[in-house]
PDB file of C-alpha atoms in Angstrom:
ATOM      1  CA  MET A1151     121.812 127.250 109.123  1.00 56.00           C
ATOM      2  CA  THR A1152     123.225 127.357 105.604  1.00 62.00           C
ATOM      3  CA  ALA A1153     121.361 125.975 102.638  1.00 69.00           C
ATOM      4  CA  PRO A1154     121.908 122.348 101.584  1.00 79.00           C
ATOM      5  CA  SER A1155     123.785 121.834  98.346  1.00 84.00           C
ATOM      6  CA  PRO A1156     121.875 121.794  95.035  1.00 87.00           C
ATOM      7  CA  GLU A1157     122.673 118.088  94.673  1.00 86.00           C
ATOM      8  CA  GLU A1158     121.290 117.319  98.148  1.00 85.00           C
ATOM      9  CA  ILE A1159     118.001 119.088  97.339  1.00 87.00           C
ATOM     10  CA  VAL A1160     117.649 117.256  94.009  1.00 87.00           C
ATOM     11  CA  THR A1161     118.311 113.905  95.695  1.00 84.00           C
ATOM     12  CA  ALA A1162     115.712 114.622  98.387  1.00 82.00           C
ATOM     13  CA  LEU A1163     113.069 115.706  95.860  1.00 83.00           C
ATOM     14  CA  ARG A1164     113.666 112.632  93.722  1.00 80.00           C
ATOM     15  CA  GLY A1165     113.226 110.572  96.864  1.00 75.00           C
ATOM     16  CA  ALA A1166     109.753 112.105  97.147  1.00 74.00           C
ATOM     17  CA  ARG A1167     109.050 110.750  93.620  1.00 72.00           C
ATOM     18  CA  LEU A1168     108.148 114.149  92.226  1.00 77.00           C
ATOM     19  CA  ASP A1169     108.017 114.894  88.508  1.00 82.00           C
ATOM     20  CA  LEU A1170     111.231 116.891  88.442  1.00 86.00           C
ATOM     21  CA  ALA A1171     112.808 119.141  85.792  1.00 87.00           C
ATOM     22  CA  VAL A1172     116.224 120.616  86.617  1.00 86.00           C
ATOM     23  CA  PHE A1173     117.485 123.604  84.651  1.00 87.00           C
ATOM     24  CA  ALA A1174     121.216 123.927  84.047  1.00 81.00           C
ATOM     25  CA  THR A1175     121.149 127.172  86.045  1.00 84.00           C
ATOM     26  CA  TRP A1176     120.294 125.127  89.154  1.00 86.00           C
ATOM     27  CA  HIS A1177     123.923 123.983  89.321  1.00 83.00           C
ATOM     28  CA  THR A1178     125.411 127.429  88.579  1.00 84.00           C
ATOM     29  CA  PRO A1179     127.495 128.621  91.549  1.00 83.00           C
ATOM     30  CA  THR A1180     125.583 131.163  93.657  1.00 80.00           C
ATOM     31  CA  PRO A1181     126.431 133.374  96.637  1.00 81.00           C
ATOM     32  CA  ALA A1182     126.285 131.692 100.031  1.00 79.00           C
ATOM     33  CA  TRP A1183     123.037 132.369 101.850  1.00 82.00           C
ATOM     34  CA  ALA A1184     121.095 131.258 104.892  1.00 84.00           C
ATOM     35  CA  PRO A1185     117.375 131.063 104.015  1.00 89.00           C
ATOM     36  CA  SER A1186     114.935 131.304 106.889  1.00 89.00           C
ATOM     37  CA  GLY A1187     111.752 129.980 105.307  1.00 93.00           C
ATOM     38  CA  ILE A1188     109.698 129.237 102.220  1.00 95.00           C
ATOM     39  CA  VAL A1189     107.344 131.568 100.366  1.00 94.00           C
ATOM     40  CA  LEU A1190     104.773 130.041  98.006  1.00 95.00           C
ATOM     41  CA  GLU A1191     103.738 132.541  95.351  1.00 93.00           C
ATOM     42  CA  PRO A1192     101.208 132.433  92.498  1.00 92.00           C
ATOM     43  CA  THR A1193     102.433 133.272  89.027  1.00 87.00           C
ATOM     44  CA  ALA A1194     100.647 133.345  85.664  1.00 75.00           C
ATOM     45  CA  ASN A1195     101.604 131.170  82.720  1.00 66.00           C
ATOM     46  CA  SER A1196     101.212 131.407  78.977  1.00 53.00           C
ATOM     47  CA  ASP A1197      98.384 129.410  77.382  1.00 52.00           C
ATOM     48  CA  SER A1198     100.995 127.935  75.063  1.00 47.00           C
ATOM     49  CA  ASP A1199     103.177 126.928  78.000  1.00 51.00           C
ATOM     50  CA  PRO A1200     100.951 125.148  80.543  1.00 50.00           C
ATOM     51  CA  ALA A1201     103.972 123.614  82.290  1.00 52.00           C
ATOM     52  CA  GLY A1202     104.980 127.071  83.463  1.00 54.00           C
ATOM     53  CA  ARG A1203     108.491 127.074  82.013  1.00 55.00           C
ATOM     54  CA  CYS A1204     107.926 130.631  80.811  1.00 54.00           C
ATOM     55  CA  CYS A1205     107.812 131.624  84.500  1.00 58.00           C
ATOM     56  CA  THR A1206     111.188 130.177  85.447  1.00 56.00           C
ATOM     57  CA  GLY A1207     114.157 132.354  86.116  1.00 57.00           C
ATOM     58  CA  PRO A1208     116.221 133.855  88.936  1.00 62.00           C
ATOM     59  CA  ALA A1209     113.097 135.362  90.512  1.00 76.00           C
ATOM     60  CA  TRP A1210     112.224 131.940  91.974  1.00 85.00           C
ATOM     61  CA  ASN A1211     114.066 128.896  93.213  1.00 90.00           C
ATOM     62  CA  ALA A1212     111.429 126.614  91.720  1.00 92.00           C
ATOM     63  CA  VAL A1213     108.177 126.674  89.757  1.00 92.00           C
ATOM     64  CA  VAL A1214     105.401 124.112  90.261  1.00 93.00           C
ATOM     65  CA  SER A1215     103.145 123.596  87.247  1.00 91.00           C
ATOM     66  CA  ARG A1216      99.423 122.901  87.354  1.00 89.00           C
ATOM     67  CA  SER A1217     100.176 119.239  86.587  1.00 87.00           C
ATOM     68  CA  GLY A1218     102.576 118.959  89.524  1.00 88.00           C
ATOM     69  CA  THR A1219     105.917 119.189  87.717  1.00 89.00           C
ATOM     70  CA  VAL A1220     108.585 120.832  89.891  1.00 91.00           C
ATOM     71  CA  ILE A1221     111.009 122.925  87.832  1.00 91.00           C
ATOM     72  CA  LEU A1222     114.203 123.791  89.716  1.00 91.00           C
ATOM     73  CA  THR A1223     115.747 127.053  88.548  1.00 89.00           C
ATOM     74  CA  THR A1224     118.306 128.389  90.998  1.00 88.00           C
ATOM     75  CA  ALA A1225     119.608 127.038  94.291  1.00 87.00           C
ATOM     76  CA  GLY A1226     120.837 130.441  95.411  1.00 84.00           C
ATOM     77  CA  PRO A1227     119.071 133.554  96.677  1.00 85.00           C
ATOM     78  CA  PRO A1228     116.351 134.626  94.213  1.00 77.00           C
ATOM     79  CA  HIS A1229     116.837 138.050  92.663  1.00 66.00           C
ATOM     80  CA  THR A1230     113.460 139.393  93.750  1.00 53.00           C
ATOM     81  CA  ARG A1231     113.947 138.933  97.489  1.00 49.00           C
ATOM     82  CA  ALA A1232     113.410 142.001  99.635  1.00 48.00           C
ATOM     83  CA  VAL A1233     116.255 143.505 101.628  1.00 42.00           C
ATOM     84  CA  GLY A1234     116.804 141.343 104.680  1.00 43.00           C
ATOM     85  CA  GLN A1235     114.500 138.630 103.399  1.00 58.00           C
ATOM     86  CA  GLU A1236     116.173 135.273 102.915  1.00 81.00           C
ATOM     87  CA  SER A1237     113.549 132.762 101.845  1.00 90.00           C
ATOM     88  CA  TYR A1238     113.142 130.095  99.246  1.00 92.00           C
ATOM     89  CA  ARG A1239     110.620 131.363  96.714  1.00 92.00           C
ATOM     90  CA  VAL A1240     108.468 128.702  95.065  1.00 94.00           C
ATOM     91  CA  ALA A1241     106.157 129.880  92.289  1.00 92.00           C
ATOM     92  CA  ALA A1242     102.908 128.000  91.675  1.00 93.00           C
ATOM     93  CA  VAL A1243     101.317 128.449  88.252  1.00 91.00           C
ATOM     94  CA  HIS A1244      97.785 129.790  88.659  1.00 90.00           C
ATOM     95  CA  PRO A1245      95.430 131.809  86.417  1.00 87.00           C
ATOM     96  CA  GLY A1246      94.909 134.388  89.151  1.00 85.00           C
ATOM     97  CA  LEU A1247      91.196 133.787  89.804  1.00 85.00           C
ATOM     98  CA  ARG A1248      90.059 132.637  93.233  1.00 83.00           C
ATOM     99  CA  THR A1249      87.305 130.557  91.656  1.00 82.00           C
ATOM    100  CA  VAL A1250      89.887 128.367  89.864  1.00 85.00           C
ATOM    101  CA  GLN A1251      90.704 125.166  91.754  1.00 85.00           C
ATOM    102  CA  TRP A1252      94.248 124.281  92.817  1.00 90.00           C
ATOM    103  CA  PRO A1253      94.765 120.832  91.217  1.00 88.00           C
ATOM    104  CA  PRO A1254      95.517 117.957  93.622  1.00 86.00           C
ATOM    105  CA  ASP A1255      98.771 117.095  91.798  1.00 86.00           C
ATOM    106  CA  GLN A1256      99.992 120.679  92.154  1.00 91.00           C
ATOM    107  CA  LEU A1257      99.049 120.783  95.849  1.00 92.00           C
ATOM    108  CA  ASP A1258     100.823 117.481  96.388  1.00 89.00           C
ATOM    109  CA  ALA A1259     103.987 118.793  94.713  1.00 91.00           C
ATOM    110  CA  LEU A1260     103.893 122.026  96.745  1.00 95.00           C
ATOM    111  CA  THR A1261     103.516 119.931  99.892  1.00 93.00           C
ATOM    112  CA  HIS A1262     106.477 117.698  99.106  1.00 91.00           C
ATOM    113  CA  ILE A1263     108.869 120.446  98.041  1.00 94.00           C
ATOM    114  CA  SER A1264     107.971 122.365 101.215  1.00 95.00           C
ATOM    115  CA  GLU A1265     108.462 119.257 103.356  1.00 93.00           C
ATOM    116  CA  THR A1266     111.794 118.504 101.676  1.00 91.00           C
ATOM    117  CA  LEU A1267     113.162 122.003 102.325  1.00 92.00           C
ATOM    118  CA  CYS A1268     111.834 122.052 105.902  1.00 93.00           C
ATOM    119  CA  ARG A1269     113.446 118.689 106.625  1.00 90.00           C
ATOM    120  CA  ALA A1270     116.765 119.758 105.101  1.00 88.00           C
ATOM    121  CA  HIS A1271     116.926 122.784 107.407  1.00 90.00           C
ATOM    122  CA  GLY A1272     115.274 121.334 110.489  1.00 91.00           C
ATOM    123  CA  TRP A1273     112.320 123.733 110.170  1.00 94.00           C
ATOM    124  CA  GLY A1274     108.734 123.238 111.204  1.00 95.00           C
ATOM    125  CA  PRO A1275     105.760 123.957 108.923  1.00 95.00           C
ATOM    126  CA  GLU A1276     105.372 127.440 110.449  1.00 96.00           C
ATOM    127  CA  ARG A1277     108.263 128.479 108.167  1.00 96.00           C
ATOM    128  CA  ILE A1278     105.961 128.107 105.143  1.00 96.00           C
ATOM    129  CA  ALA A1279     104.271 131.345 104.070  1.00 95.00           C
ATOM    130  CA  GLY A1280     102.208 132.378 101.065  1.00 94.00           C
ATOM    131  CA  PRO A1281      99.739 135.222 101.626  1.00 94.00           C
ATOM    132  CA  ALA A1282      99.271 136.011  97.921  1.00 93.00           C
ATOM    133  CA  ALA A1283      98.601 132.370  97.049  1.00 93.00           C
ATOM    134  CA  GLU A1284      96.299 132.002 100.049  1.00 93.00           C
ATOM    135  CA  ARG A1285      94.203 134.930  98.784  1.00 93.00           C
ATOM    136  CA  LEU A1286      93.686 132.907  95.599  1.00 92.00           C
ATOM    137  CA  GLY A1287      92.350 129.951  97.566  1.00 91.00           C
ATOM    138  CA  LEU A1288      95.526 127.993  98.337  1.00 92.00           C
ATOM    139  CA  PRO A1289      94.635 125.981 101.484  1.00 92.00           C
ATOM    140  CA  LEU A1290      97.819 126.992 103.290  1.00 93.00           C
ATOM    141  CA  ASP A1291      96.818 125.765 106.748  1.00 92.00           C
ATOM    142  CA  ALA A1292      95.917 122.332 105.350  1.00 91.00           C
ATOM    143  CA  LEU A1293      99.193 122.243 103.419  1.00 94.00           C
ATOM    144  CA  ARG A1294     101.155 123.058 106.580  1.00 94.00           C
ATOM    145  CA  GLU A1295      99.298 120.293 108.418  1.00 92.00           C
ATOM    146  CA  ARG A1296     100.236 117.759 105.739  1.00 90.00           C
ATOM    147  CA  VAL A1297     103.858 118.898 105.905  1.00 93.00           C
ATOM    148  CA  LYS A1298     103.752 118.447 109.687  1.00 92.00           C
ATOM    149  CA  GLN A1299     102.448 114.904 109.263  1.00 89.00           C
ATOM    150  CA  LEU A1300     105.256 114.092 106.830  1.00 88.00           C
ATOM    151  CA  LEU A1301     107.894 115.614 109.107  1.00 89.00           C
ATOM    152  CA  ASP A1302     106.549 113.684 112.093  1.00 87.00           C
ATOM    153  CA  GLY A1303     107.004 110.366 110.284  1.00 76.00           C
ATOM    154  CA  SER A1304     109.852 108.258 111.656  1.00 43.00           C
ATOM    155  CA  GLU A1305     113.115 108.756 109.775  1.00 44.00           C
ATOM    156  CA  GLY A1306     113.676 105.970 107.302  1.00 43.00           C
ATOM    157  CA  HIS A1307     110.069 104.827 107.655  1.00 42.00           C
ATOM    158  CA  THR A1308     107.227 105.738 105.345  1.00 44.00           C
ATOM    159  CA  PRO A1309     104.194 106.428 107.536  1.00 44.00           C
ATOM    160  CA  THR A1310     100.854 104.891 106.641  1.00 44.00           C
ATOM    161  CA  PRO A1311      99.056 107.380 104.375  1.00 51.00           C
ATOM    162  CA  ALA A1312      96.324 109.271 106.168  1.00 66.00           C
ATOM    163  CA  ARG A1313      92.771 108.477 105.079  1.00 80.00           C
ATOM    164  CA  GLU A1314      90.094 110.988 104.206  1.00 84.00           C
ATOM    165  CA  PRO A1315      87.409 110.962 106.917  1.00 87.00           C
ATOM    166  CA  TYR A1316      83.814 110.456 105.858  1.00 90.00           C
ATOM    167  CA  PRO A1317      82.578 113.938 104.802  1.00 89.00           C
ATOM    168  CA  GLY A1318      78.964 113.231 105.717  1.00 91.00           C
ATOM    169  CA  ALA A1319      75.823 112.428 103.734  1.00 91.00           C
ATOM    170  CA  LEU A1320      74.785 116.064 103.382  1.00 92.00           C
ATOM    171  CA  TRP A1321      78.190 116.948 101.953  1.00 92.00           C
ATOM    172  CA  PHE A1322      77.696 114.609  98.986  1.00 94.00           C
ATOM    173  CA  ARG A1323      74.090 115.682  98.474  1.00 92.00           C
ATOM    174  CA  SER A1324      75.294 119.289  98.076  1.00 91.00           C
ATOM    175  CA  TYR A1325      77.030 118.206  94.841  1.00 91.00           C
ATOM    176  CA  PRO A1326      80.473 119.460  95.957  1.00 90.00           C
ATOM    177  CA  LEU A1327      83.318 120.522  93.707  1.00 88.00           C
ATOM    178  CA  SER A1328      86.283 119.112  95.604  1.00 87.00           C
ATOM    179  CA  PRO A1329      89.573 117.225  95.110  1.00 86.00           C
ATOM    180  CA  VAL A1330      88.132 114.651  97.515  1.00 89.00           C
ATOM    181  CA  VAL A1331      85.701 113.592  94.761  1.00 92.00           C
ATOM    182  CA  THR A1332      88.626 113.125  92.353  1.00 89.00           C
ATOM    183  CA  THR A1333      90.546 110.993  94.843  1.00 88.00           C
ATOM    184  CA  MET A1334      87.425 108.950  95.564  1.00 93.00           C
ATOM    185  CA  GLY A1335      86.939 108.384  91.815  1.00 93.00           C
ATOM    186  CA  ARG A1336      90.500 107.119  91.491  1.00 89.00           C
ATOM    187  CA  ARG A1337      89.930 104.622  94.294  1.00 92.00           C
ATOM    188  CA  LEU A1338      86.672 103.455  92.714  1.00 94.00           C
ATOM    189  CA  ALA A1339      88.523 102.933  89.427  1.00 91.00           C
ATOM    190  CA  GLU A1340      91.236 100.939  91.205  1.00 89.00           C
ATOM    191  CA  GLU A1341      88.509  98.713  92.651  1.00 92.00           C
ATOM    192  CA  GLY A1342      86.974  98.176  89.207  1.00 93.00           C
ATOM    193  CA  CYS A1343      83.840 100.166  90.004  1.00 95.00           C
ATOM    194  CA  ALA A1344      84.435 103.205  87.768  1.00 92.00           C
ATOM    195  CA  ASP A1345      85.466 103.470  84.128  1.00 88.00           C
ATOM    196  CA  TYR A1346      85.363 107.249  83.661  1.00 84.00           C
ATOM    197  CA  PRO A1347      88.053 109.938  84.121  1.00 84.00           C
ATOM    198  CA  PRO A1348      87.692 111.070  87.756  1.00 86.00           C
ATOM    199  CA  GLY A1349      87.061 114.761  88.322  1.00 87.00           C
ATOM    200  CA  PRO A1350      86.340 117.098  91.227  1.00 89.00           C
ATOM    201  CA  GLN A1351      82.636 117.694  90.521  1.00 91.00           C
ATOM    202  CA  TRP A1352      80.271 115.179  92.150  1.00 94.00           C
ATOM    203  CA  ALA A1353      78.033 113.945  89.343  1.00 93.00           C
ATOM    204  CA  PRO A1354      75.636 111.083  88.478  1.00 94.00           C
ATOM    205  CA  ALA A1355      78.568 109.043  87.145  1.00 94.00           C
ATOM    206  CA  ASP A1356      80.165 109.169  90.610  1.00 96.00           C
ATOM    207  CA  ARG A1357      76.941 108.036  92.229  1.00 96.00           C
ATOM    208  CA  HIS A1358      76.551 105.133  89.796  1.00 96.00           C
ATOM    209  CA  ALA A1359      80.163 104.059  90.410  1.00 96.00           C
ATOM    210  CA  TYR A1360      79.710 104.300  94.156  1.00 97.00           C
ATOM    211  CA  ALA A1361      76.544 102.179  93.941  1.00 97.00           C
ATOM    212  CA  ARG A1362      78.649  99.482  92.257  1.00 96.00           C
ATOM    213  CA  TRP A1363      81.105  99.732  95.172  1.00 96.00           C
ATOM    214  CA  GLN A1364      78.276  99.405  97.685  1.00 96.00           C
ATOM    215  CA  ARG A1365      76.999  96.287  95.918  1.00 96.00           C
ATOM    216  CA  HIS A1366      80.574  94.981  95.879  1.00 94.00           C
ATOM    217  CA  GLN A1367      80.506  95.411  99.666  1.00 94.00           C
ATOM    218  CA  GLY A1368      77.365  93.305  99.917  1.00 94.00           C
ATOM    219  CA  LEU A1369      74.704  96.018 100.117  1.00 94.00           C
ATOM    220  CA  THR A1370      71.511  95.655  98.137  1.00 93.00           C
ATOM    221  CA  GLY A1371      68.312  97.566  97.391  1.00 94.00           C
ATOM    222  CA  PRO A1372      67.997 101.088  98.878  1.00 93.00           C
ATOM    223  CA  ALA A1373      71.217 100.557 100.852  1.00 94.00           C
ATOM    224  CA  ALA A1374      73.126 100.582  97.528  1.00 95.00           C
ATOM    225  CA  ASP A1375      71.759 103.887  96.262  1.00 96.00           C
ATOM    226  CA  GLY A1376      75.129 105.418  95.363  1.00 96.00           C
ATOM    227  CA  TRP A1377      75.198 107.968  98.177  1.00 97.00           C
ATOM    228  CA  PRO A1378      78.369 107.225 100.201  1.00 97.00           C
ATOM    229  CA  ASP A1379      77.795 105.889 103.699  1.00 94.00           C
ATOM    230  CA  PRO A1380      80.328 105.711 106.569  1.00 92.00           C
ATOM    231  CA  THR A1381      80.891 101.940 106.411  1.00 93.00           C
ATOM    232  CA  THR A1382      81.611 101.596 102.689  1.00 95.00           C
ATOM    233  CA  TRP A1383      83.566 104.886 102.725  1.00 95.00           C
ATOM    234  CA  ASP A1384      85.931 103.535 105.374  1.00 90.00           C
ATOM    235  CA  ALA A1385      86.278 100.312 103.373  1.00 92.00           C
ATOM    236  CA  LEU A1386      87.231 102.297 100.246  1.00 93.00           C
ATOM    237  CA  ASN A1387      90.278 103.799 102.012  1.00 87.00           C
ATOM    238  CA  VAL A1388      90.285 107.158 100.217  1.00 88.00           C
ATOM    239  CA  PRO A1389      93.670 108.861 100.796  1.00 81.00           C
ATOM    240  CA  ALA A1390      93.629 112.170 102.665  1.00 77.00           C
ATOM    241  CA  THR A1391      93.329 115.133 100.329  1.00 73.00           C
ATOM    242  CA  ILE A1392      93.933 118.852 100.740  1.00 66.00           C
ATOM    243  CA  ARG A1393      90.423 120.310 100.690  1.00 57.00           C
ATOM    244  CA  THR A1394      89.566 123.213  98.390  1.00 54.00           C
ATOM    245  CA  ASP A1395      85.824 122.664  98.259  1.00 52.00           C
ATOM    246  CA  VAL A1396      83.428 124.791  96.239  1.00 50.00           C
ATOM    247  CA  HIS A1397      79.656 124.334  96.462  1.00 46.00           C
ATOM    248  CA  PRO A1398      77.205 125.532  93.817  1.00 45.00           C
TER     249      PRO A1398
END
């Protein structure tokens, strides 16, 4: 199956409401090609260029910044492809250390650009590869699962967003470093229970905000101690998040 036109890809990505930057080279005529998959690759960025624009070029079809901006570079075959390899190459800006978290916005953008390309070609999520990024902690299996969920949604219908299941009391008491904590903090802020910038590290501020949510749900005394419980967690409706947990 031949590649969709550059305009078709841009339209699809804008439909996913991504933060999109399109270089003029994206519309430059390129040789016809028939890509067979998607390769997600890590690439370093300059400290003075956190958006990753220094990484763009014919080596990749797109670059996804740490903040989730998708920069489209070329719609044709990337120059660095191996002989016989016809794949979209999507670079993800990363410092190159496994201990560095993959930001939720970047993971979300990687998910949506992968889903868009899979849908355009009629592929399943098994066409998404990324061994180098996976070695740096990219949760590739979870990303494929999210792409599968998006692809399985009825055409023309936006499926109900999946919710993050309750991680368990012990999980919170381990003081996790996880995107789930960030997403939870955003929901608490939306409910008027948090007034701090949400972050991935579970901290006393999160517990205090969650205690306010528990009281908002009618709990009192020891039942509103700030440690999430299954009932109030389900009521909070925390959106599903790609997990990249780190525990101290």
